[in-house]
Amino acid sequence: MYIIGFTICIALGVFLAWQNPSWIANIKLEIKDYRQYHQIKKKLWNRGFHLVSIKSSSDGKNQEAYYYSSKASNSKPLIVSLHTWAGDYREYDSIALMSKSKNINYIHPNFRGSNTTPNSCCSPLALSDIDDAIDFAIDNGNVDLNKIYVIGKSGGGLATLSLFMKSKHNINTFSSWVPISDLNQWYKEGIIRNSEFTDDIVNCTSSDSGHLDPAKAKERSPMYWPTPTEERKNAKLKIFAGVYDGITGNVPITHSIHFYNKVVAAFGAVDSLDYVSEEQKIILMAKRNSFGDYGKISDRSIFFQKRFKNIELIIFEGGHEMLTSHAFKDLLD
């Protein structure tokens, strides 16, 4: 069985490389990004960042964060950068140095650590921890309250979508890269791929008997939560997905597509052109081809793009990754 599965994977890789030579380059970039992004590099955090401990407003337990306070005399934006699924506040984050180089307030909070326990994974405690971190940054820095930005990739993208739904703060922009939006869907996809993350999903949702409890998974999935249209009427939500994710990465682009459609529906979209259609979704999933000339982000072509009011979906040439230079610049623009 393993030999058959391996052979199928090789055949699929050869086919994709033949269809689109840039696929191989994307894999190399993903490997490079993975190595960089998941290393805990103390030398990064020793370059002007402060390790702080923030008392939870929910249960009184301290959560650590790395924090940079702008040295400018005038108020500056605040970037709240959220760690990935298996990471925590110590995880390498390129956005940190970019923020410091622009003298912008920055915080990289722990919100109950990696998504392996019931207190993590977008639980009420975890989301409260992020709000507490924002409070800390506001109280201890000169923050422009109209320019608070939240950004995250993968599990951090999930947390970003969750904060869009539930944060108490007035956030200017939510930038969610290759996010998970539905733990039920991701669990089923993981079972098919024999993913290591399926055990995490079971554990963090307190599911019994080693099998996922769908009701508990919905409680951690922003896909199933009511959209706070009044609270977010002036906020921007930008969702980015690499078109090859789900093949070279662990999170299929349907997570981004379905969440985009959900939110624009809540904001009153009635024209079918404002949605990603089933036909468009099938073509994207089956062919991974561009729908037209939408320009580029960084050096990558945009394969597909939708926008309704302040909600935007961009599917770019790439995999399970954040294009950090573009992501940072896009926040500040």
Coordinates of C-alpha atoms in Angstrom, one line a residue:
M1 CA 0.0 0.0 0.0
Y2 CA 2.8 2.4 0.9
I3 CA 4.6 1.6 -2.4
I4 CA 1.5 2.3 -4.3
G5 CA 0.9 5.6 -2.5
F6 CA 4.5 6.7 -3.0
T7 CA 4.3 5.8 -6.7
I8 CA 1.1 7.9 -7.1
C9 CA 2.8 10.9 -5.4
I10 CA 5.8 10.7 -7.7
A11 CA 3.6 10.5 -10.7
L12 CA 1.6 13.5 -9.6
G13 CA 4.7 15.4 -9.0
V14 CA 6.1 14.7 -12.5
F15 CA 2.7 15.6 -14.0
L16 CA 2.6 18.9 -12.1
A17 CA 6.2 19.8 -13.0
W18 CA 5.5 19.1 -16.6
Q19 CA 2.3 21.2 -16.5
N20 CA 4.0 24.1 -14.7
P21 CA 7.8 24.1 -14.2
S22 CA 7.5 26.7 -11.5
W23 CA 6.0 24.1 -9.3
I24 CA 9.5 22.7 -8.6
A25 CA 10.8 26.1 -7.7
N26 CA 7.8 26.6 -5.4
I27 CA 8.7 23.4 -3.5
K28 CA 12.3 24.6 -3.1
L29 CA 11.0 27.9 -1.7
E30 CA 8.6 26.1 0.6
I31 CA 11.4 23.9 2.0
K32 CA 13.6 27.0 2.5
D33 CA 10.7 28.9 4.2
Y34 CA 9.9 25.9 6.4
R35 CA 13.4 25.6 7.7
Q36 CA 13.6 29.3 8.4
Y37 CA 10.1 29.8 9.8
H38 CA 10.2 26.9 12.3
Q39 CA 13.6 27.4 13.8
I40 CA 13.6 29.0 17.2
K41 CA 16.3 31.6 16.8
K42 CA 17.2 33.3 20.0
K43 CA 19.5 35.7 18.1
L44 CA 16.4 37.2 16.4
W45 CA 14.7 38.0 19.7
N46 CA 17.9 39.3 21.2
R47 CA 18.0 42.2 18.7
G48 CA 15.9 44.7 20.5
F49 CA 12.9 42.7 21.4
H50 CA 11.7 42.3 25.0
L51 CA 10.4 39.1 26.5
V52 CA 7.3 40.1 28.4
S53 CA 4.8 38.2 30.6
I54 CA 1.1 39.1 30.2
K55 CA -1.5 38.1 32.8
S56 CA -4.6 36.6 31.3
S57 CA -7.7 38.5 31.9
S58 CA -9.6 35.2 31.7
D59 CA -7.9 32.8 34.1
G60 CA -5.0 34.8 35.5
K61 CA -2.2 32.7 34.0
N62 CA 0.7 34.4 32.4
Q63 CA 1.4 34.2 28.7
E64 CA 4.7 35.3 27.3
A65 CA 5.3 37.4 24.2
Y66 CA 8.1 39.1 22.4
Y67 CA 7.5 42.8 22.1
Y68 CA 9.0 45.8 20.4
S69 CA 7.9 49.3 21.4
S70 CA 8.5 52.0 18.8
K71 CA 11.0 54.7 19.8
A72 CA 9.2 57.4 17.8
S73 CA 7.8 60.4 19.6
N74 CA 4.6 60.2 17.6
S75 CA 2.1 57.3 17.6
K76 CA 2.9 54.4 15.3
P77 CA 1.0 51.3 14.0
L78 CA 0.9 48.1 15.9
I79 CA 1.5 44.7 14.2
V80 CA 0.2 41.7 16.0
S81 CA 1.9 38.6 14.5
L82 CA 0.4 35.2 15.4
H83 CA 2.4 32.0 15.6
T84 CA 1.6 28.9 13.4
W85 CA -0.2 25.7 14.4
A86 CA 2.7 23.9 16.0
G87 CA 4.6 27.1 17.1
D88 CA 4.6 29.5 20.0
Y89 CA 5.8 33.0 20.8
R90 CA 9.5 31.9 20.3
E91 CA 8.9 30.9 16.7
Y92 CA 11.0 32.7 14.0
D93 CA 9.1 35.6 12.5
S94 CA 10.4 37.7 9.6
I95 CA 7.8 40.3 10.3
A96 CA 9.5 41.1 13.6
L97 CA 12.7 42.5 12.0
M98 CA 10.7 44.3 9.3
S99 CA 8.6 46.0 12.0
K100 CA 11.7 47.0 14.0
S101 CA 13.4 48.4 10.9
K102 CA 10.4 50.7 10.3
N103 CA 10.2 51.6 14.0
I104 CA 6.7 50.1 14.3
N105 CA 5.2 48.6 17.4
Y106 CA 5.1 44.8 17.3
I107 CA 4.0 41.9 19.5
H108 CA 4.3 38.2 19.0
P109 CA 2.1 36.6 21.6
N110 CA 1.8 33.2 23.1
F111 CA -1.9 32.1 23.1
R112 CA -1.6 28.8 25.0
G113 CA 1.2 27.5 22.7
S114 CA 0.9 25.0 19.9
N115 CA -2.5 23.7 19.0
T116 CA -2.4 20.4 20.9
T117 CA -4.4 21.1 24.1
P118 CA -8.0 22.2 24.8
N119 CA -6.8 25.6 26.0
S120 CA -5.2 26.3 22.6
C121 CA -6.6 26.2 19.1
C122 CA -8.8 29.4 19.1
S123 CA -10.4 28.5 22.4
P124 CA -12.0 31.4 24.3
L125 CA -8.8 31.5 26.5
A126 CA -6.5 31.6 23.4
L127 CA -8.4 34.4 21.7
S128 CA -8.6 36.3 25.0
D129 CA -4.8 36.0 25.3
I130 CA -4.4 37.7 21.9
D131 CA -6.7 40.5 23.0
D132 CA -4.7 40.8 26.2
A133 CA -1.5 41.1 24.2
I134 CA -3.0 44.0 22.2
D135 CA -4.1 45.7 25.4
F136 CA -0.5 45.3 26.7
A137 CA 1.0 46.8 23.6
I138 CA -1.5 49.7 23.7
D139 CA -0.8 50.3 27.4
N140 CA 3.0 50.2 27.1
G141 CA 3.6 51.8 23.8
N142 CA 2.6 54.8 21.7
V143 CA 0.1 53.0 19.4
D144 CA -1.9 54.6 16.7
L145 CA -5.3 53.0 17.6
N146 CA -6.5 53.4 14.0
K147 CA -3.6 51.3 12.7
I148 CA -3.7 48.0 14.5
Y149 CA -2.9 45.1 12.2
V150 CA -3.2 41.4 12.8
I151 CA -1.3 38.9 10.6
G152 CA -0.7 35.1 10.6
K153 CA 0.1 32.1 8.5
S154 CA -1.4 28.6 8.6
G155 CA -2.5 28.1 12.2
G156 CA -1.8 31.8 12.6
G157 CA -4.1 32.4 9.7
L158 CA -6.7 30.4 11.5
A159 CA -6.2 32.6 14.6
T160 CA -6.4 35.7 12.4
L161 CA -9.8 34.6 11.0
S162 CA -10.9 33.8 14.5
L163 CA -9.9 37.2 15.8
F164 CA -11.8 38.8 12.9
M165 CA -14.9 37.0 14.2
K166 CA -14.4 37.6 18.0
S167 CA -11.8 40.2 18.9
K168 CA -13.0 43.1 21.1
H169 CA -10.6 45.5 19.5
N170 CA -11.0 47.9 16.6
I171 CA -8.6 46.3 14.1
N172 CA -7.7 48.0 10.9
T173 CA -6.6 45.0 8.8
F174 CA -6.6 41.2 9.2
S175 CA -4.1 39.5 6.9
S176 CA -4.6 35.8 6.9
W177 CA -2.2 33.6 4.9
V178 CA -3.0 30.0 3.8
P179 CA -5.5 29.7 6.7
I180 CA -7.4 26.7 8.1
S181 CA -11.0 27.8 8.5
D182 CA -12.8 24.5 9.2
L183 CA -11.4 21.9 11.6
N184 CA -13.9 19.3 10.5
Q185 CA -12.9 19.7 6.9
W186 CA -9.2 19.7 7.7
Y187 CA -9.5 16.6 9.9
K188 CA -11.2 14.6 7.0
E189 CA -8.5 15.8 4.6
G190 CA -5.8 14.8 7.1
I191 CA -7.2 11.3 7.5
I192 CA -7.0 10.8 3.7
R193 CA -3.4 12.1 3.7
N194 CA -2.4 10.4 7.0
S195 CA -1.5 13.8 8.3
E196 CA 0.2 14.2 11.7
F197 CA -2.2 17.0 12.5
T198 CA -5.2 14.9 12.9
D199 CA -4.1 13.8 16.4
D200 CA -3.6 17.5 17.2
I201 CA -7.2 18.3 16.1
V202 CA -8.6 15.5 18.3
N203 CA -6.6 16.6 21.3
C204 CA -7.2 20.3 21.1
T205 CA -11.0 19.8 20.7
S206 CA -11.2 17.5 23.7
S207 CA -12.7 14.8 21.5
D208 CA -13.2 11.4 23.2
S209 CA -12.2 7.9 22.1
G210 CA -9.6 9.2 19.7
H211 CA -12.1 10.3 17.1
L212 CA -13.1 13.9 16.3
D213 CA -16.3 15.3 17.8
P214 CA -17.7 17.4 15.0
A215 CA -19.7 19.7 17.4
K216 CA -16.5 20.5 19.4
A217 CA -14.6 21.1 16.2
K218 CA -17.2 23.6 15.1
E219 CA -16.7 25.5 18.3
R220 CA -13.0 26.1 17.2
S221 CA -13.8 26.8 13.5
P222 CA -14.5 30.4 12.4
M223 CA -16.3 28.9 9.4
Y224 CA -19.2 28.2 11.7
W225 CA -19.3 31.4 13.7
P226 CA -21.6 34.3 13.1
T227 CA -19.9 37.2 11.2
P228 CA -19.9 40.4 13.3
T229 CA -20.8 42.7 10.3
E230 CA -21.5 45.8 12.4
E231 CA -18.2 45.5 14.4
R232 CA -16.2 44.8 11.3
K233 CA -17.9 47.1 8.8
N234 CA -14.7 49.3 8.5
A235 CA -12.1 46.6 8.9
K236 CA -10.2 45.0 6.0
L237 CA -9.9 41.2 5.7
K238 CA -7.4 39.9 3.2
I239 CA -7.1 36.2 2.7
F240 CA -4.1 34.8 0.7
A241 CA -3.8 31.2 -0.5
G242 CA -1.1 29.5 -2.5
V243 CA -2.7 27.7 -5.4
Y244 CA -0.6 24.5 -4.9
D245 CA -1.4 24.3 -1.2
G246 CA -3.1 21.0 -0.4
I247 CA -0.7 19.3 -2.8
T248 CA 2.7 20.6 -1.6
G249 CA 1.2 21.8 1.7
N250 CA -1.3 20.8 4.3
V251 CA -4.2 23.2 3.8
P252 CA -6.2 23.1 0.6
I253 CA -7.3 26.4 -0.9
T254 CA -11.0 25.5 -0.2
H255 CA -10.5 26.7 3.4
S256 CA -9.8 30.2 2.1
I257 CA -12.5 30.1 -0.6
H258 CA -15.3 28.9 1.7
F259 CA -14.5 31.4 4.3
Y260 CA -14.4 34.3 1.8
N261 CA -17.8 33.2 0.4
K262 CA -19.2 33.0 4.0
V263 CA -18.1 36.5 4.9
V264 CA -19.2 38.3 1.8
A265 CA -22.6 36.6 2.1
A266 CA -22.8 38.0 5.6
F267 CA -21.9 41.5 4.3
G268 CA -24.8 41.4 1.9
A269 CA -23.3 40.2 -1.5
V270 CA -26.2 39.4 -3.9
D271 CA -24.4 39.4 -7.2
S272 CA -23.1 35.9 -8.1
L273 CA -20.0 37.6 -9.5
D274 CA -19.0 38.6 -6.0
Y275 CA -18.6 35.0 -5.0
V276 CA -16.2 32.2 -5.9
S277 CA -18.4 29.9 -7.9
E278 CA -18.4 26.1 -7.7
E279 CA -17.1 26.0 -11.3
Q280 CA -14.2 28.4 -10.5
K281 CA -13.4 26.4 -7.4
I282 CA -13.3 23.1 -9.3
I283 CA -11.1 24.6 -12.0
L284 CA -8.7 26.0 -9.5
M285 CA -8.5 22.6 -7.7
A286 CA -8.2 20.5 -10.8
K287 CA -6.0 22.5 -13.1
R288 CA -4.3 25.0 -10.8
N289 CA -4.2 27.4 -13.7
S290 CA -4.5 31.2 -13.7
F291 CA -7.9 32.8 -14.5
G292 CA -6.3 35.9 -16.1
D293 CA -3.8 38.6 -15.7
Y294 CA -4.3 39.9 -12.1
G295 CA -0.8 41.2 -11.7
K296 CA 1.7 39.9 -9.2
I297 CA 2.5 40.0 -5.5
S298 CA 6.2 39.9 -4.9
D299 CA 7.4 38.0 -7.9
R300 CA 4.4 35.6 -8.0
S301 CA 1.5 35.7 -10.4
I302 CA -1.9 36.1 -9.0
F303 CA -4.0 33.2 -10.4
F304 CA -7.4 34.4 -9.0
Q305 CA -8.8 37.3 -7.2
K306 CA -12.1 38.4 -5.7
R307 CA -13.1 41.4 -3.7
F308 CA -16.3 42.6 -2.1
K309 CA -16.3 45.8 0.0
N310 CA -13.3 45.4 2.4
I311 CA -13.1 41.6 2.0
E312 CA -10.5 40.3 -0.5
L313 CA -9.3 36.8 -1.6
I314 CA -6.0 36.4 -3.5
I315 CA -4.9 33.0 -4.8
F316 CA -1.3 33.3 -5.9
E317 CA 1.4 31.1 -7.5
G318 CA 2.8 29.3 -4.5
G319 CA 2.2 26.8 -1.8
H320 CA 1.8 26.8 2.0
E321 CA 3.6 30.0 2.6
M322 CA 3.5 33.7 3.5
L323 CA 5.2 36.1 1.1
T324 CA 6.5 38.1 4.0
S325 CA 7.9 41.2 2.2
H326 CA 4.6 41.7 0.4
A327 CA 2.6 40.8 3.5
F328 CA 4.4 43.5 5.5
K329 CA 4.2 46.2 2.8
D330 CA 0.5 45.4 2.1
L331 CA -0.4 46.0 5.8
L332 CA 1.2 49.4 5.9
D333 CA -0.2 50.4 2.5

